[in-house]
Amino acid sequence: MSSNLKSSELITLYITDKEPTKSIEIKECTFNNNKGSISGVIHYKFYATTNSASSNQNIYGLLVKDCKFKSNTGSSKGGAIGIEIMNVEPSNPIEIKGCIFDSNKAI
């Protein structure tokens, strides 16, 4: 997946009630020259009032793997990825691995 949108975050994830029962995974994507109102590409906000209380090794709260982020701009929470956690921490891990970040900025 390659993108060149200029208006808002490409991916916005708001977890507001309880944790998902399946992984949220973004893999092998390329994001170039995107501009977002909060973060440049991905904005993940975990605002659940309860967590699942037990982690599952096969489920990710968010997994971003083997992606490339180049020259993306966000206005406050991150040039490429912005993560906010409020109320309770997620039980399942948030992992960013194997990614390349080049010239991203938050202004």
GROMACS .gro file of N, CA, C and O in nm:
model
  428
    1MET      N    1   0.085  -0.117   0.000
    1MET     CA    2   0.000   0.000   0.000
    1MET      C    3   0.089   0.123   0.000
    1MET      O    4   0.177   0.137   0.083
    2SER      N    5   0.066   0.212  -0.090
    2SER     CA    6   0.139   0.337  -0.095
    2SER      C    7   0.036   0.449  -0.100
    2SER      O    8  -0.070   0.432  -0.161
    3SER      N    9   0.065   0.560  -0.035
    3SER     CA   10  -0.034   0.665  -0.029
    3SER      C   11   0.031   0.801  -0.042
    3SER      O   12   0.145   0.820  -0.007
    4ASN      N   13  -0.045   0.896  -0.090
    4ASN     CA   14   0.000   1.034  -0.099
    4ASN      C   15  -0.114   1.130  -0.069
    4ASN      O   16  -0.126   1.234  -0.131
    5LEU      N   17  -0.201   1.096   0.024
    5LEU     CA   18  -0.311   1.184   0.062
    5LEU      C   19  -0.257   1.304   0.139
    5LEU      O   20  -0.159   1.293   0.210
    6LYS      N   21  -0.323   1.418   0.129
    6LYS     CA   22  -0.270   1.540   0.189
    6LYS      C   23  -0.361   1.601   0.297
    6LYS      O   24  -0.332   1.706   0.348
    7SER      N   25  -0.472   1.540   0.332
    7SER     CA   26  -0.567   1.610   0.416
    7SER      C   27  -0.565   1.572   0.563
    7SER      O   28  -0.552   1.657   0.649
    8SER      N   29  -0.579   1.448   0.598
    8SER     CA   30  -0.593   1.406   0.737
    8SER      C   31  -0.520   1.274   0.757
    8SER      O   32  -0.464   1.219   0.664
    9GLU      N   33  -0.520   1.225   0.878
    9GLU     CA   34  -0.456   1.096   0.904
    9GLU      C   35  -0.516   0.991   0.811
    9GLU      O   36  -0.636   0.990   0.787
   10LEU      N   37  -0.431   0.905   0.763
   10LEU     CA   38  -0.479   0.797   0.678
   10LEU      C   39  -0.552   0.693   0.759
   10LEU      O   40  -0.650   0.636   0.715
   11ILE      N   41  -0.502   0.667   0.879
   11ILE     CA   42  -0.559   0.564   0.964
   11ILE      C   43  -0.586   0.624   1.101
   11ILE      O   44  -0.495   0.667   1.170
   12THR      N   45  -0.712   0.627   1.141
   12THR     CA   46  -0.751   0.676   1.272
   12THR      C   47  -0.822   0.563   1.345
   12THR      O   48  -0.921   0.510   1.296
   13LEU      N   49  -0.770   0.526   1.461
   13LEU     CA   50  -0.826   0.417   1.540
   13LEU      C   51  -0.861   0.469   1.678
   13LEU      O   52  -0.772   0.508   1.754
   14TYR      N   53  -0.989   0.472   1.712
   14TYR     CA   54  -1.033   0.512   1.846
   14TYR      C   55  -1.094   0.390   1.914
   14TYR      O   56  -1.194   0.336   1.868
   15ILE      N   57  -1.032   0.346   2.022
   15ILE     CA   58  -1.084   0.235   2.102
   15ILE      C   59  -1.151   0.299   2.223
   15ILE      O   60  -1.083   0.350   2.312
   16THR      N   61  -1.284   0.299   2.227
   16THR     CA   62  -1.353   0.378   2.328
   16THR      C   63  -1.436   0.297   2.428
   16THR      O   64  -1.475   0.351   2.530
   17ASP      N   65  -1.462   0.173   2.403
   17ASP     CA   66  -1.547   0.098   2.495
   17ASP      C   67  -1.467  -0.012   2.564
   17ASP      O   68  -1.441  -0.007   2.682
   18LYS      N   69  -1.426  -0.111   2.489
   18LYS     CA   70  -1.343  -0.219   2.542
   18LYS      C   71  -1.247  -0.263   2.433
   18LYS      O   72  -1.260  -0.228   2.317
   19GLU      N   73  -1.149  -0.342   2.472
   19GLU     CA   74  -1.046  -0.385   2.377
   19GLU      C   75  -1.105  -0.475   2.268
   19GLU      O   76  -1.193  -0.556   2.294
   20PRO      N   77  -1.050  -0.463   2.147
   20PRO     CA   78  -1.095  -0.553   2.040
   20PRO      C   79  -1.053  -0.697   2.069
   20PRO      O   80  -0.955  -0.721   2.139
   21THR      N   81  -1.128  -0.790   2.015
   21THR     CA   82  -1.097  -0.932   2.035
   21THR      C   83  -1.005  -0.986   1.927
   21THR      O   84  -0.962  -1.100   1.934
   22LYS      N   85  -0.975  -0.904   1.826
   22LYS     CA   86  -0.882  -0.943   1.719
   22LYS      C   87  -0.774  -0.837   1.708
   22LYS      O   88  -0.793  -0.721   1.742
   23SER      N   89  -0.659  -0.877   1.657
   23SER     CA   90  -0.546  -0.786   1.641
   23SER      C   91  -0.576  -0.675   1.540
   23SER      O   92  -0.646  -0.697   1.441
   24ILE      N   93  -0.518  -0.559   1.567
   24ILE     CA   94  -0.514  -0.451   1.468
   24ILE      C   95  -0.372  -0.451   1.416
   24ILE      O   96  -0.277  -0.424   1.490
   25GLU      N   97  -0.355  -0.486   1.288
   25GLU     CA   98  -0.222  -0.503   1.231
   25GLU      C   99  -0.208  -0.423   1.103
   25GLU      O  100  -0.296  -0.429   1.016
   26ILE      N  101  -0.098  -0.350   1.091
   26ILE     CA  102  -0.064  -0.275   0.970
   26ILE      C  103   0.075  -0.324   0.931
   26ILE      O  104   0.171  -0.304   1.004
   27LYS      N  105   0.085  -0.390   0.815
   27LYS     CA  106   0.210  -0.455   0.776
   27LYS      C  107   0.250  -0.418   0.634
   27LYS      O  108   0.165  -0.408   0.546
   28GLU      N  109   0.381  -0.403   0.616
   28GLU     CA  110   0.443  -0.387   0.484
   28GLU      C  111   0.379  -0.276   0.401
   28GLU      O  112   0.349  -0.295   0.283
   29CYS      N  113   0.360  -0.161   0.462
   29CYS     CA  114   0.302  -0.046   0.393
   29CYS      C  115   0.407   0.064   0.379
   29CYS      O  116   0.501   0.072   0.457
   30THR      N  117   0.389   0.149   0.279
   30THR     CA  118   0.475   0.264   0.259
   30THR      C  119   0.390   0.389   0.263
   30THR      O  120   0.287   0.397   0.195
   31PHE      N  121   0.431   0.485   0.345
   31PHE     CA  122   0.359   0.611   0.361
   31PHE      C  123   0.455   0.726   0.335
   31PHE      O  124   0.551   0.744   0.408
   32ASN      N  125   0.431   0.804   0.229
   32ASN     CA  126   0.518   0.914   0.191
   32ASN      C  127   0.440   1.046   0.180
   32ASN      O  128   0.333   1.048   0.121
   33ASN      N  129   0.498   1.152   0.236
   33ASN     CA  130   0.449   1.289   0.216
   33ASN      C  131   0.303   1.310   0.255
   33ASN      O  132   0.229   1.377   0.184
   34ASN      N  133   0.262   1.253   0.367
   34ASN     CA  134   0.126   1.273   0.416
   34ASN      C  135   0.125   1.381   0.522
   34ASN      O  136   0.223   1.400   0.594
   35LYS      N  137   0.014   1.454   0.533
   35LYS     CA  138  -0.003   1.556   0.634
   35LYS      C  139  -0.133   1.530   0.708
   35LYS      O  140  -0.238   1.515   0.647
   36GLY      N  141  -0.123   1.524   0.841
   36GLY     CA  142  -0.242   1.498   0.921
   36GLY      C  143  -0.266   1.608   1.022
   36GLY      O  144  -0.174   1.680   1.061
   37SER      N  145  -0.390   1.620   1.065
   37SER     CA  146  -0.425   1.723   1.162
   37SER      C  147  -0.376   1.690   1.303
   37SER      O  148  -0.361   1.778   1.386
   38ILE      N  149  -0.350   1.563   1.332
   38ILE     CA  150  -0.299   1.522   1.464
   38ILE      C  151  -0.164   1.453   1.448
   38ILE      O  152  -0.064   1.496   1.501
   39SER      N  153  -0.163   1.343   1.374
   39SER     CA  154  -0.037   1.275   1.341
   39SER      C  155  -0.034   1.255   1.190
   39SER      O  156  -0.138   1.258   1.124
   40GLY      N  157   0.084   1.234   1.137
   40GLY     CA  158   0.098   1.230   0.992
   40GLY      C  159   0.029   1.114   0.922
   40GLY      O  160  -0.027   1.131   0.815
   41VAL      N  161   0.031   0.995   0.983
   41VAL     CA  162  -0.024   0.879   0.915
   41VAL      C  163  -0.123   0.802   1.004
   41VAL      O  164  -0.238   0.784   0.968
   42ILE      N  165  -0.077   0.756   1.119
   42ILE     CA  166  -0.160   0.672   1.206
   42ILE      C  167  -0.187   0.746   1.337
   42ILE      O  168  -0.093   0.792   1.402
   43HIS      N  169  -0.313   0.754   1.376
   43HIS     CA  170  -0.349   0.809   1.507
   43HIS      C  171  -0.427   0.700   1.582
   43HIS      O  172  -0.536   0.663   1.542
   44TYR      N  173  -0.367   0.649   1.689
   44TYR     CA  174  -0.427   0.543   1.770
   44TYR      C  175  -0.459   0.602   1.907
   44TYR      O  176  -0.371   0.650   1.976
   45LYS      N  177  -0.587   0.599   1.943
   45LYS     CA  178  -0.628   0.652   2.073
   45LYS      C  179  -0.702   0.542   2.149
   45LYS      O  180  -0.810   0.499   2.110
   46PHE      N  181  -0.642   0.497   2.259
   46PHE     CA  182  -0.703   0.396   2.344
   46PHE      C  183  -0.770   0.470   2.460
   46PHE      O  184  -0.705   0.520   2.550
   47TYR      N  185  -0.902   0.478   2.456
   47TYR     CA  186  -0.978   0.553   2.554
   47TYR      C  187  -1.084   0.462   2.618
   47TYR      O  188  -1.191   0.504   2.653
   48ALA      N  189  -1.051   0.334   2.628
   48ALA     CA  190  -1.145   0.238   2.685
   48ALA      C  191  -1.157   0.257   2.836
   48ALA      O  192  -1.065   0.304   2.901
   49THR      N  193  -1.270   0.219   2.889
   49THR     CA  194  -1.291   0.230   3.032
   49THR      C  195  -1.256   0.100   3.104
   49THR      O  196  -1.241   0.099   3.225
   50THR      N  197  -1.245  -0.009   3.028
   50THR     CA  198  -1.201  -0.137   3.085
   50THR      C  199  -1.107  -0.204   2.986
   50THR      O  200  -1.114  -0.182   2.866
   51ASN      N  201  -1.016  -0.286   3.039
   51ASN     CA  202  -0.933  -0.367   2.951
   51ASN      C  203  -0.974  -0.512   2.968
   51ASN      O  204  -1.058  -0.545   3.049
   52SER      N  205  -0.912  -0.599   2.890
   52SER     CA  206  -0.953  -0.739   2.894
   52SER      C  207  -0.895  -0.813   3.015
   52SER      O  208  -0.927  -0.927   3.037
   53ALA      N  209  -0.809  -0.746   3.092
   53ALA     CA  210  -0.752  -0.798   3.217
   53ALA      C  211  -0.652  -0.911   3.199
   53ALA      O  212  -0.582  -0.945   3.290
   54SER      N  213  -0.648  -0.972   3.082
   54SER     CA  214  -0.545  -1.073   3.058
   54SER      C  215  -0.499  -1.060   2.913
   54SER      O  216  -0.579  -1.046   2.823
   55SER      N  217  -0.369  -1.064   2.896
   55SER     CA  218  -0.317  -1.048   2.761
   55SER      C  219  -0.318  -1.181   2.687
   55SER      O  220  -0.310  -1.288   2.747
   56ASN      N  221  -0.328  -1.171   2.557
   56ASN     CA  222  -0.324  -1.288   2.471
   56ASN      C  223  -0.206  -1.268   2.378
   56ASN      O  224  -0.200  -1.169   2.307
   57GLN      N  225  -0.111  -1.361   2.378
   57GLN     CA  226   0.011  -1.346   2.299
   57GLN      C  227  -0.017  -1.340   2.149
   57GLN      O  228   0.068  -1.298   2.072
   58ASN      N  229  -0.134  -1.380   2.106
   58ASN     CA  230  -0.166  -1.380   1.964
   58ASN      C  231  -0.246  -1.258   1.921
   58ASN      O  232  -0.279  -1.245   1.804
   59ILE      N  233  -0.281  -1.171   2.013
   59ILE     CA  234  -0.359  -1.052   1.981
   59ILE      C  235  -0.279  -0.928   2.016
   59ILE      O  236  -0.225  -0.916   2.125
   60TYR      N  237  -0.271  -0.836   1.921
   60TYR     CA  238  -0.204  -0.707   1.943
   60TYR      C  239  -0.308  -0.597   1.954
   60TYR      O  240  -0.405  -0.594   1.878
   61GLY      N  241  -0.285  -0.509   2.051
   61GLY     CA  242  -0.367  -0.388   2.055
   61GLY      C  243  -0.344  -0.308   1.929
   61GLY      O  244  -0.435  -0.254   1.868
   62LEU      N  245  -0.217  -0.304   1.886
   62LEU     CA  246  -0.176  -0.244   1.759
   62LEU      C  247  -0.040  -0.301   1.722
   62LEU      O  248   0.051  -0.302   1.804
   63LEU      N  249  -0.027  -0.349   1.601
   63LEU     CA  250   0.101  -0.396   1.549
   63LEU      C  251   0.128  -0.322   1.418
   63LEU      O  252   0.047  -0.327   1.325
   64VAL      N  253   0.240  -0.249   1.414
   64VAL     CA  254   0.285  -0.185   1.291
   64VAL      C  255   0.419  -0.251   1.259
   64VAL      O  256   0.515  -0.239   1.336
   65LYS      N  257   0.425  -0.323   1.147
   65LYS     CA  258   0.543  -0.405   1.119
   65LYS      C  259   0.590  -0.387   0.975
   65LYS      O  260   0.510  -0.388   0.881
   66ASP      N  261   0.723  -0.368   0.961
   66ASP     CA  262   0.788  -0.361   0.831
   66ASP      C  263   0.729  -0.254   0.739
   66ASP      O  264   0.713  -0.276   0.619
   67CYS      N  265   0.697  -0.138   0.795
   67CYS     CA  266   0.643  -0.027   0.717
   67CYS      C  267   0.750   0.080   0.699
   67CYS      O  268   0.846   0.086   0.775
   68LYS      N  269   0.732   0.164   0.599
   68LYS     CA  270   0.822   0.275   0.573
   68LYS      C  271   0.743   0.405   0.583
   68LYS      O  272   0.638   0.419   0.522
   69PHE      N  273   0.796   0.498   0.664
   69PHE     CA  274   0.734   0.628   0.684
   69PHE      C  275   0.836   0.735   0.643
   69PHE      O  276   0.941   0.745   0.704
   70LYS      N  277   0.807   0.810   0.538
   70LYS     CA  278   0.902   0.911   0.492
   70LYS      C  279   0.832   1.044   0.465
   70LYS      O  280   0.730   1.049   0.396
   71SER      N  281   0.889   1.150   0.525
   71SER     CA  282   0.845   1.289   0.500
   71SER      C  283   0.698   1.311   0.530
   71SER      O  284   0.627   1.380   0.458
   72ASN      N  285   0.649   1.253   0.641
   72ASN     CA  286   0.512   1.275   0.686
   72ASN      C  287   0.511   1.383   0.794
   72ASN      O  288   0.608   1.396   0.868
   73THR      N  289   0.402   1.457   0.804
   73THR     CA  290   0.394   1.567   0.899
   73THR      C  291   0.263   1.562   0.976
   73THR      O  292   0.156   1.549   0.917
   74GLY      N  293   0.272   1.571   1.108
   74GLY     CA  294   0.155   1.583   1.194
   74GLY      C  295   0.163   1.713   1.270
   74GLY      O  296   0.271   1.769   1.288
   75SER      N  297   0.049   1.762   1.316
   75SER     CA  298   0.051   1.893   1.382
   75SER      C  299   0.075   1.886   1.532
   75SER      O  300   0.112   1.985   1.593
   76SER      N  301   0.056   1.770   1.597
   76SER     CA  302   0.077   1.771   1.742
   76SER      C  303   0.121   1.638   1.802
   76SER      O  304   0.200   1.636   1.894
   77LYS      N  305   0.074   1.526   1.755
   77LYS     CA  306   0.098   1.399   1.824
   77LYS      C  307   0.207   1.312   1.761
   77LYS      O  308   0.239   1.207   1.813
   78GLY      N  309   0.263   1.351   1.649
   78GLY     CA  310   0.370   1.272   1.588
   78GLY      C  311   0.372   1.288   1.438
   78GLY      O  312   0.268   1.307   1.376
   79GLY      N  313   0.490   1.283   1.381
   79GLY     CA  314   0.502   1.298   1.238
   79GLY      C  315   0.453   1.178   1.160
   79GLY      O  316   0.397   1.192   1.051
   80ALA      N  317   0.472   1.059   1.214
   80ALA     CA  318   0.429   0.938   1.146
   80ALA      C  319   0.317   0.868   1.225
   80ALA      O  320   0.212   0.838   1.170
   81ILE      N  321   0.341   0.843   1.353
   81ILE     CA  322   0.246   0.768   1.437
   81ILE      C  323   0.223   0.844   1.567
   81ILE      O  324   0.319   0.883   1.633
   82GLY      N  325   0.098   0.862   1.603
   82GLY     CA  326   0.063   0.921   1.732
   82GLY      C  327  -0.018   0.821   1.813
   82GLY      O  328  -0.112   0.761   1.762
   83ILE      N  329   0.022   0.799   1.938
   83ILE     CA  330  -0.048   0.703   2.025
   83ILE      C  331  -0.087   0.774   2.153
   83ILE      O  332  -0.003   0.834   2.219
   84GLU      N  333  -0.215   0.766   2.188
   84GLU     CA  334  -0.265   0.822   2.314
   84GLU      C  335  -0.331   0.709   2.393
   84GLU      O  336  -0.410   0.633   2.339
   85ILE      N  337  -0.298   0.701   2.522
   85ILE     CA  338  -0.360   0.602   2.610
   85ILE      C  339  -0.419   0.677   2.729
   85ILE      O  340  -0.347   0.748   2.800
   86MET      N  341  -0.549   0.660   2.751
   86MET     CA  342  -0.618   0.728   2.861
   86MET      C  343  -0.699   0.626   2.941
   86MET      O  344  -0.734   0.521   2.889
   87ASN      N  345  -0.729   0.657   3.063
   87ASN     CA  346  -0.808   0.575   3.156
   87ASN      C  347  -0.733   0.450   3.202
   87ASN      O  348  -0.682   0.447   3.310
   88VAL      N  349  -0.730   0.345   3.121
   88VAL     CA  350  -0.660   0.221   3.156
   88VAL      C  351  -0.565   0.183   3.044
   88VAL      O  352  -0.586   0.220   2.929
   89GLU      N  353  -0.460   0.108   3.080
   89GLU     CA  354  -0.368   0.061   2.977
   89GLU      C  355  -0.427  -0.061   2.907
   89GLU      O  356  -0.493  -0.144   2.969
   90PRO      N  357  -0.399  -0.076   2.778
   90PRO     CA  358  -0.446  -0.196   2.708
   90PRO      C  359  -0.375  -0.321   2.759
   90PRO      O  360  -0.258  -0.314   2.798
   91SER      N  361  -0.445  -0.431   2.762
   91SER     CA  362  -0.385  -0.558   2.806
   91SER      C  363  -0.295  -0.617   2.699
   91SER      O  364  -0.195  -0.680   2.730
   92ASN      N  365  -0.334  -0.598   2.574
   92ASN     CA  366  -0.257  -0.655   2.464
   92ASN      C  367  -0.155  -0.553   2.413
   92ASN      O  368  -0.180  -0.433   2.416
   93PRO      N  369  -0.039  -0.599   2.369
   93PRO     CA  370   0.072  -0.509   2.340
   93PRO      C  371   0.050  -0.420   2.218
   93PRO      O  372  -0.023  -0.454   2.126
   94ILE      N  373   0.117  -0.305   2.224
   94ILE     CA  374   0.130  -0.216   2.110
   94ILE      C  375   0.275  -0.229   2.067
   94ILE      O  376   0.366  -0.201   2.145
   95GLU      N  377   0.297  -0.274   1.944
   95GLU     CA  378   0.434  -0.295   1.897
   95GLU      C  379   0.455  -0.229   1.762
   95GLU      O  380   0.370  -0.238   1.674
   96ILE      N  381   0.569  -0.165   1.750
   96ILE     CA  382   0.615  -0.109   1.623
   96ILE      C  383   0.751  -0.171   1.599
   96ILE      O  384   0.844  -0.148   1.678
   97LYS      N  385   0.764  -0.253   1.494
   97LYS     CA  386   0.892  -0.321   1.474
   97LYS      C  387   0.925  -0.336   1.326
   97LYS      O  388   0.836  -0.348   1.242
   98GLY      N  389   1.055  -0.330   1.298
   98GLY     CA  390   1.102  -0.347   1.162
   98GLY      C  391   1.066  -0.233   1.069
   98GLY      O  392   1.071  -0.249   0.948
   99CYS      N  393   1.027  -0.118   1.123
   99CYS     CA  394   0.985  -0.004   1.041
   99CYS      C  395   1.102   0.092   1.018
   99CYS      O  396   1.196   0.099   1.096
  100ILE      N  397   1.092   0.166   0.910
  100ILE     CA  398   1.190   0.270   0.877
  100ILE      C  399   1.121   0.405   0.886
  100ILE      O  400   1.015   0.424   0.824
  101PHE      N  401   1.180   0.497   0.962
  101PHE     CA  402   1.127   0.633   0.977
  101PHE      C  403   1.232   0.729   0.923
  101PHE      O  404   1.346   0.728   0.969
  102ASP      N  405   1.194   0.813   0.827
  102ASP     CA  406   1.287   0.906   0.764
  102ASP      C  407   1.221   1.041   0.743
  102ASP      O  408   1.121   1.052   0.670
  103SER      N  409   1.274   1.143   0.811
  103SER     CA  410   1.232   1.283   0.790
  103SER      C  411   1.085   1.309   0.819
  103SER      O  412   1.020   1.391   0.753
  104ASN      N  413   1.030   1.245   0.922
  104ASN     CA  414   0.893   1.273   0.968
  104ASN      C  415   0.901   1.381   1.074
  104ASN      O  416   1.001   1.392   1.146
  105LYS      N  417   0.795   1.462   1.088
  105LYS     CA  418   0.801   1.567   1.190
  105LYS      C  419   0.662   1.603   1.241
  105LYS      O  420   0.563   1.592   1.169
  106ALA      N  421   0.660   1.646   1.367
  106ALA     CA  422   0.540   1.705   1.428
  106ALA      C  423   0.567   1.853   1.443
  106ALA      O  424   0.673   1.891   1.494
  107ILE      N  425   0.474   1.934   1.399
  107ILE     CA  426   0.497   2.080   1.406
  107ILE      C  427   0.399   2.147   1.500
  107ILE      O  428   0.298   2.095   1.533
   0.00000   0.00000   0.00000
